[in-house]
Coordinates of C-alpha atoms and ligand atoms in Angstrom, one line a residue:
M248 CA -4.0 21.5 26.5
P249 CA -6.0 18.8 25.5
F250 CA -7.2 19.2 22.3
T251 CA -10.5 16.7 22.2
L252 CA -14.1 16.9 25.8
P253 CA -15.8 12.9 25.0
L254 CA -17.9 15.0 24.2
A255 CA -21.7 13.8 22.6
L256 CA -20.5 9.8 21.8
T257 CA -23.0 8.7 19.2
A258 CA -23.9 5.1 18.4
C259 CA -24.4 5.8 14.4
A260 CA -20.8 5.3 12.5
A261 CA -20.2 1.6 13.0
K262 CA -20.9 0.7 10.1
A263 CA -19.6 3.1 6.8
P264 CA -22.2 2.4 4.4
Q265 CA -20.7 1.3 1.3
S266 CA -21.5 2.9 -2.4
S267 CA -23.2 0.3 -4.3
R268 CA -19.1 -0.2 -6.4
T269 CA -18.8 -4.4 -5.9
A270 CA -15.6 -5.3 -4.7
D271 CA -13.0 -4.1 -7.3
A272 CA -9.0 -4.4 -5.7
K273 CA -8.2 -6.7 -8.8
P274 CA -8.4 -4.8 -11.3
T275 CA -6.0 -3.2 -10.3
A276 CA -3.5 -6.1 -9.5
T277 CA -4.1 -7.8 -13.4
A278 CA -3.4 -4.4 -15.1
A279 CA 0.6 -4.3 -12.6
T280 CA 1.2 -8.0 -14.0
T281 CA 0.1 -7.0 -17.8
A282 CA 1.6 -3.2 -17.6
S283 CA 5.3 -3.3 -18.1
A284 CA 6.9 -3.4 -14.6
A285 CA 8.6 -0.8 -14.7
R286 CA 5.8 1.0 -15.5
P287 CA 5.2 1.8 -11.4
S288 CA 1.4 1.9 -10.2
L289 CA -0.8 5.1 -9.6
P290 CA -4.0 4.8 -8.2
L291 CA -4.0 9.0 -6.2
A292 CA -3.3 10.0 -10.3
G293 CA -4.9 13.0 -10.5
R294 CA -6.7 13.1 -7.1
T295 CA -6.0 16.0 -4.2
V296 CA -5.6 14.5 -1.2
V297 CA -5.4 18.1 2.3
V298 CA -3.2 16.5 4.7
D299 CA -3.4 18.9 7.9
P300 CA -1.3 18.6 10.9
G301 CA -3.4 19.4 13.9
H302 CA -1.7 22.6 15.6
N303 CA 2.2 23.7 15.2
P304 CA 4.1 23.9 17.5
G305 CA 5.2 27.4 17.2
N306 CA 1.4 27.4 18.8
F307 CA 3.4 27.6 21.9
R308 CA 5.0 31.5 21.5
H309 CA 2.3 32.8 20.4
T310 CA -0.7 32.0 22.3
K311 CA -3.1 35.5 21.7
E312 CA -3.3 35.2 18.4
I313 CA -4.5 31.6 18.5
N314 CA -7.1 32.2 21.4
K315 CA -8.5 35.4 19.2
K316 CA -12.1 34.4 18.2
V317 CA -13.2 33.4 14.3
D318 CA -15.8 32.3 12.7
I319 CA -17.2 28.7 12.3
G320 CA -20.6 29.1 11.2
T321 CA -22.1 27.9 14.1
N322 CA -20.2 29.4 16.5
R323 CA -16.4 31.4 16.9
K324 CA -13.9 29.4 18.8
E325 CA -10.1 30.0 19.1
C326 CA -7.9 30.2 16.2
D327 CA -5.7 27.2 16.9
T328 CA -4.9 25.5 19.8
T329 CA -1.6 24.6 20.6
G330 CA -2.2 20.6 21.2
T331 CA -1.1 17.9 24.2
S332 CA 1.9 16.6 24.9
T333 CA 3.5 13.4 26.1
N334 CA 4.1 13.7 30.0
A335 CA 7.6 14.2 29.1
G336 CA 7.0 16.7 26.2
Y337 CA 7.0 15.3 22.8
T338 CA 4.5 18.1 21.3
E339 CA 1.7 16.5 19.3
A340 CA 2.3 19.3 17.1
A341 CA 5.7 17.8 16.2
F342 CA 3.7 15.0 16.1
T343 CA 1.6 15.5 14.0
L344 CA 4.6 17.4 11.5
D345 CA 6.2 14.2 11.7
V346 CA 3.0 11.9 10.2
S347 CA 1.8 14.4 8.3
H348 CA 5.7 14.5 6.1
R349 CA 5.5 10.3 6.1
L350 CA 1.5 10.6 5.0
R351 CA 1.9 12.7 1.5
D352 CA 4.9 10.9 0.7
L353 CA 3.3 7.9 1.1
L354 CA 0.5 9.1 -1.2
E355 CA 2.5 11.3 -3.6
K356 CA 4.6 7.5 -4.7
R357 CA 0.8 6.7 -5.0
G358 CA 0.2 9.5 -7.7
A359 CA -1.9 11.8 -5.6
K360 CA -1.2 15.8 -5.5
V361 CA -0.6 16.5 -1.3
V362 CA -1.4 19.5 -0.1
L363 CA -0.7 20.6 3.9
V364 CA -2.0 23.8 4.9
H365 CA 0.9 24.5 7.6
D366 CA 4.1 22.4 7.4
A367 CA 5.8 24.5 10.3
D368 CA 6.8 27.6 7.7
R369 CA 3.9 29.9 9.4
P370 CA 4.8 30.7 13.1
Y371 CA 1.2 29.6 14.5
G372 CA -1.8 28.3 13.3
P373 CA -3.4 28.1 10.3
C374 CA -6.5 29.2 11.8
I375 CA -9.2 26.5 12.5
D376 CA -11.9 28.4 9.2
E377 CA -8.3 28.7 6.8
R378 CA -7.4 25.7 7.7
A379 CA -11.7 24.3 5.6
R380 CA -11.1 27.0 3.5
I381 CA -7.3 26.2 1.8
G382 CA -9.0 21.7 1.7
N383 CA -12.4 23.5 0.0
T384 CA -10.0 26.2 -2.4
A385 CA -7.7 22.3 -3.0
G386 CA -10.7 21.2 -4.4
A387 CA -9.6 18.5 -2.5
D388 CA -11.3 14.9 -2.5
A389 CA -10.4 14.3 0.8
V390 CA -9.1 15.9 4.0
V391 CA -7.8 13.9 6.8
S392 CA -6.5 16.8 10.1
V393 CA -4.2 14.9 12.0
H394 CA -4.2 15.0 15.2
A395 CA -3.1 12.5 18.9
D396 CA -5.4 13.3 22.1
G397 CA -5.3 14.1 25.6
S398 CA -6.5 12.0 28.0
A399 CA -6.8 9.9 31.3
V400 CA -4.0 7.6 31.2
G401 CA -5.5 4.5 31.1
N402 CA -7.8 6.1 27.9
R403 CA -6.3 4.0 24.9
G404 CA -6.3 3.9 21.2
F405 CA -7.5 5.8 18.0
H406 CA -10.6 7.2 16.7
V407 CA -11.9 9.6 14.4
I408 CA -13.8 12.4 14.6
L409 CA -16.5 12.6 11.8
P410 CA -19.2 15.8 11.3
A411 CA -22.5 16.9 12.3
R412 CA -25.0 17.9 10.8
V413 CA -24.7 21.5 10.6
R414 CA -25.3 24.3 9.4
G415 CA -25.0 28.0 10.2
G416 CA -23.9 31.0 9.4
G417 CA -21.2 30.1 7.3
A418 CA -21.3 26.4 7.6
D419 CA -23.5 23.8 6.6
T420 CA -22.0 20.5 6.0
A421 CA -25.2 18.8 4.8
K422 CA -23.4 17.7 1.4
I423 CA -19.9 16.5 4.1
V424 CA -22.0 14.1 6.3
E425 CA -22.0 10.7 4.3
P426 CA -18.1 10.9 2.5
S427 CA -16.9 11.9 5.4
R428 CA -18.3 9.1 7.2
T429 CA -17.1 6.2 4.3
L430 CA -14.0 8.4 4.0
G431 CA -13.8 8.0 7.9
G432 CA -15.0 3.9 8.6
K433 CA -12.5 2.7 5.6
L434 CA -9.6 4.9 7.5
A435 CA -10.0 3.9 11.4
D436 CA -10.2 0.2 9.5
A437 CA -6.7 0.6 7.5
F438 CA -5.5 1.9 10.2
A439 CA -6.0 -0.7 13.2
R440 CA -4.5 -2.8 10.1
A441 CA -1.5 -1.4 9.8
T442 CA -0.8 -0.1 13.2
G443 CA -1.6 -2.6 15.1
S444 CA -3.6 -0.2 18.0
R445 CA -7.5 -0.6 18.6
P446 CA -10.5 2.2 18.7
A447 CA -10.2 4.1 21.3
N448 CA -11.2 2.1 24.8
Y449 CA -12.8 5.3 26.0
L450 CA -15.6 6.5 23.4
G451 CA -17.3 5.8 20.3
G452 CA -18.6 2.4 22.0
G453 CA -15.0 1.0 20.6
T454 CA -16.2 1.8 17.2
G455 CA -13.0 3.8 16.6
L456 CA -15.6 6.7 15.6
D457 CA -17.0 9.4 16.9
V458 CA -19.1 12.3 15.3
R459 CA -18.7 16.5 16.3
D460 CA -20.1 19.4 15.8
D461 CA -17.6 21.8 17.6
L462 CA -14.7 21.8 15.1
G463 CA -14.6 24.4 12.7
G464 CA -12.2 22.3 10.9
L465 CA -15.4 20.3 10.0
N466 CA -18.5 22.4 10.5
L467 CA -16.1 24.8 7.2
S468 CA -15.4 21.6 5.0
T469 CA -17.9 21.8 1.9
V470 CA -15.0 18.7 0.9
P471 CA -14.9 15.3 2.5
K472 CA -12.8 15.5 6.3
V473 CA -11.9 14.3 9.6
F474 CA -9.7 14.5 11.9
L475 CA -7.8 11.3 13.3
E476 CA -6.9 11.2 17.0
C477 CA -3.9 8.6 16.8
G478 CA -3.7 7.7 20.0
N479 CA -4.0 9.0 23.3
M480 CA -0.1 10.8 24.3
R481 CA -0.8 10.6 28.0
D482 CA -1.2 7.7 28.6
P483 CA 2.1 6.0 29.5
K484 CA 1.5 2.6 26.8
D485 CA 0.2 5.2 24.2
A486 CA 2.8 7.5 24.4
A487 CA 5.4 5.0 24.3
L488 CA 3.9 4.3 20.2
L489 CA 3.0 8.2 19.3
T490 CA 6.9 8.8 20.5
D491 CA 8.3 5.7 17.6
P492 CA 9.8 6.7 14.2
A493 CA 8.8 2.7 13.5
W494 CA 5.4 3.3 14.6
R495 CA 5.1 6.8 13.2
Q496 CA 5.0 5.9 9.8
K497 CA 3.0 2.6 10.6
A498 CA 0.4 5.1 11.2
A499 CA 1.3 6.9 8.0
Q500 CA 1.0 4.1 5.9
G501 CA -2.9 2.9 7.3
I502 CA -3.8 6.8 6.6
A503 CA -2.0 5.9 3.5
D504 CA -4.4 3.1 2.9
G505 CA -7.6 4.2 4.3
I506 CA -7.6 7.7 1.6
G507 CA -6.6 5.1 -0.7
A508 CA -9.6 2.4 0.0
Y509 CA -11.8 5.3 0.0
L510 CA -10.9 7.5 -2.9
E511 CA -10.3 3.7 -5.8
G512 CA -13.8 2.8 -4.4
Ligands
LIG267 ZN1 -5.3 17.8 18.5

């Protein structure tokens, strides 16, 4: 079951709003040259990043459980979905878990505390409302939900999904819309740089950014959060990338760079 529908395209997110801070990559480099050479640089020390591997490899065996609806504030929606796969059967859930492991390792090397929403250590899920709660409870500085899309052949490239402004029931994204947009913009830039992939050619108007109001994982988040669709598993050219471990390492690198750029300002 493909994960997304190319719904409401918005042209609003092309330019992630910049903070008032000025370019500040230099101090780290300067400090690094003066600090002890043996001391690793830990630019993300003290920061918490929650990494959400989309779906779960066990979801296929638990369709009854994952189809149960949960409250996402604005609506009720399935607990979780199976995710998509390549035509050859490499599943999105296997992909998201692999990229998430690589991403965790890269972020930990930079000093971040990393929480994985799941590690295939449960039979299915977690449900989307719990995925959001895990980020909230961790007090995450940033949350990235890793996915790959299941769209038509010829639809290629990556996109970041940003939370729309929604309010209803337990959902209120007012406080996270702007920081999430900043996070998403940095993520899109860094992902393109690291992987050489282009923004999706089938939604987002070439920006690599989309905004959605129907995802429980975003609607219920109280901390900056985005989804990343790394490519289209149903397109053979994108699938060739997504199934390549070397490319997945580049993908993880791009995500880590984007999170780093966001957290380091
Ligand atoms: Zn997905």
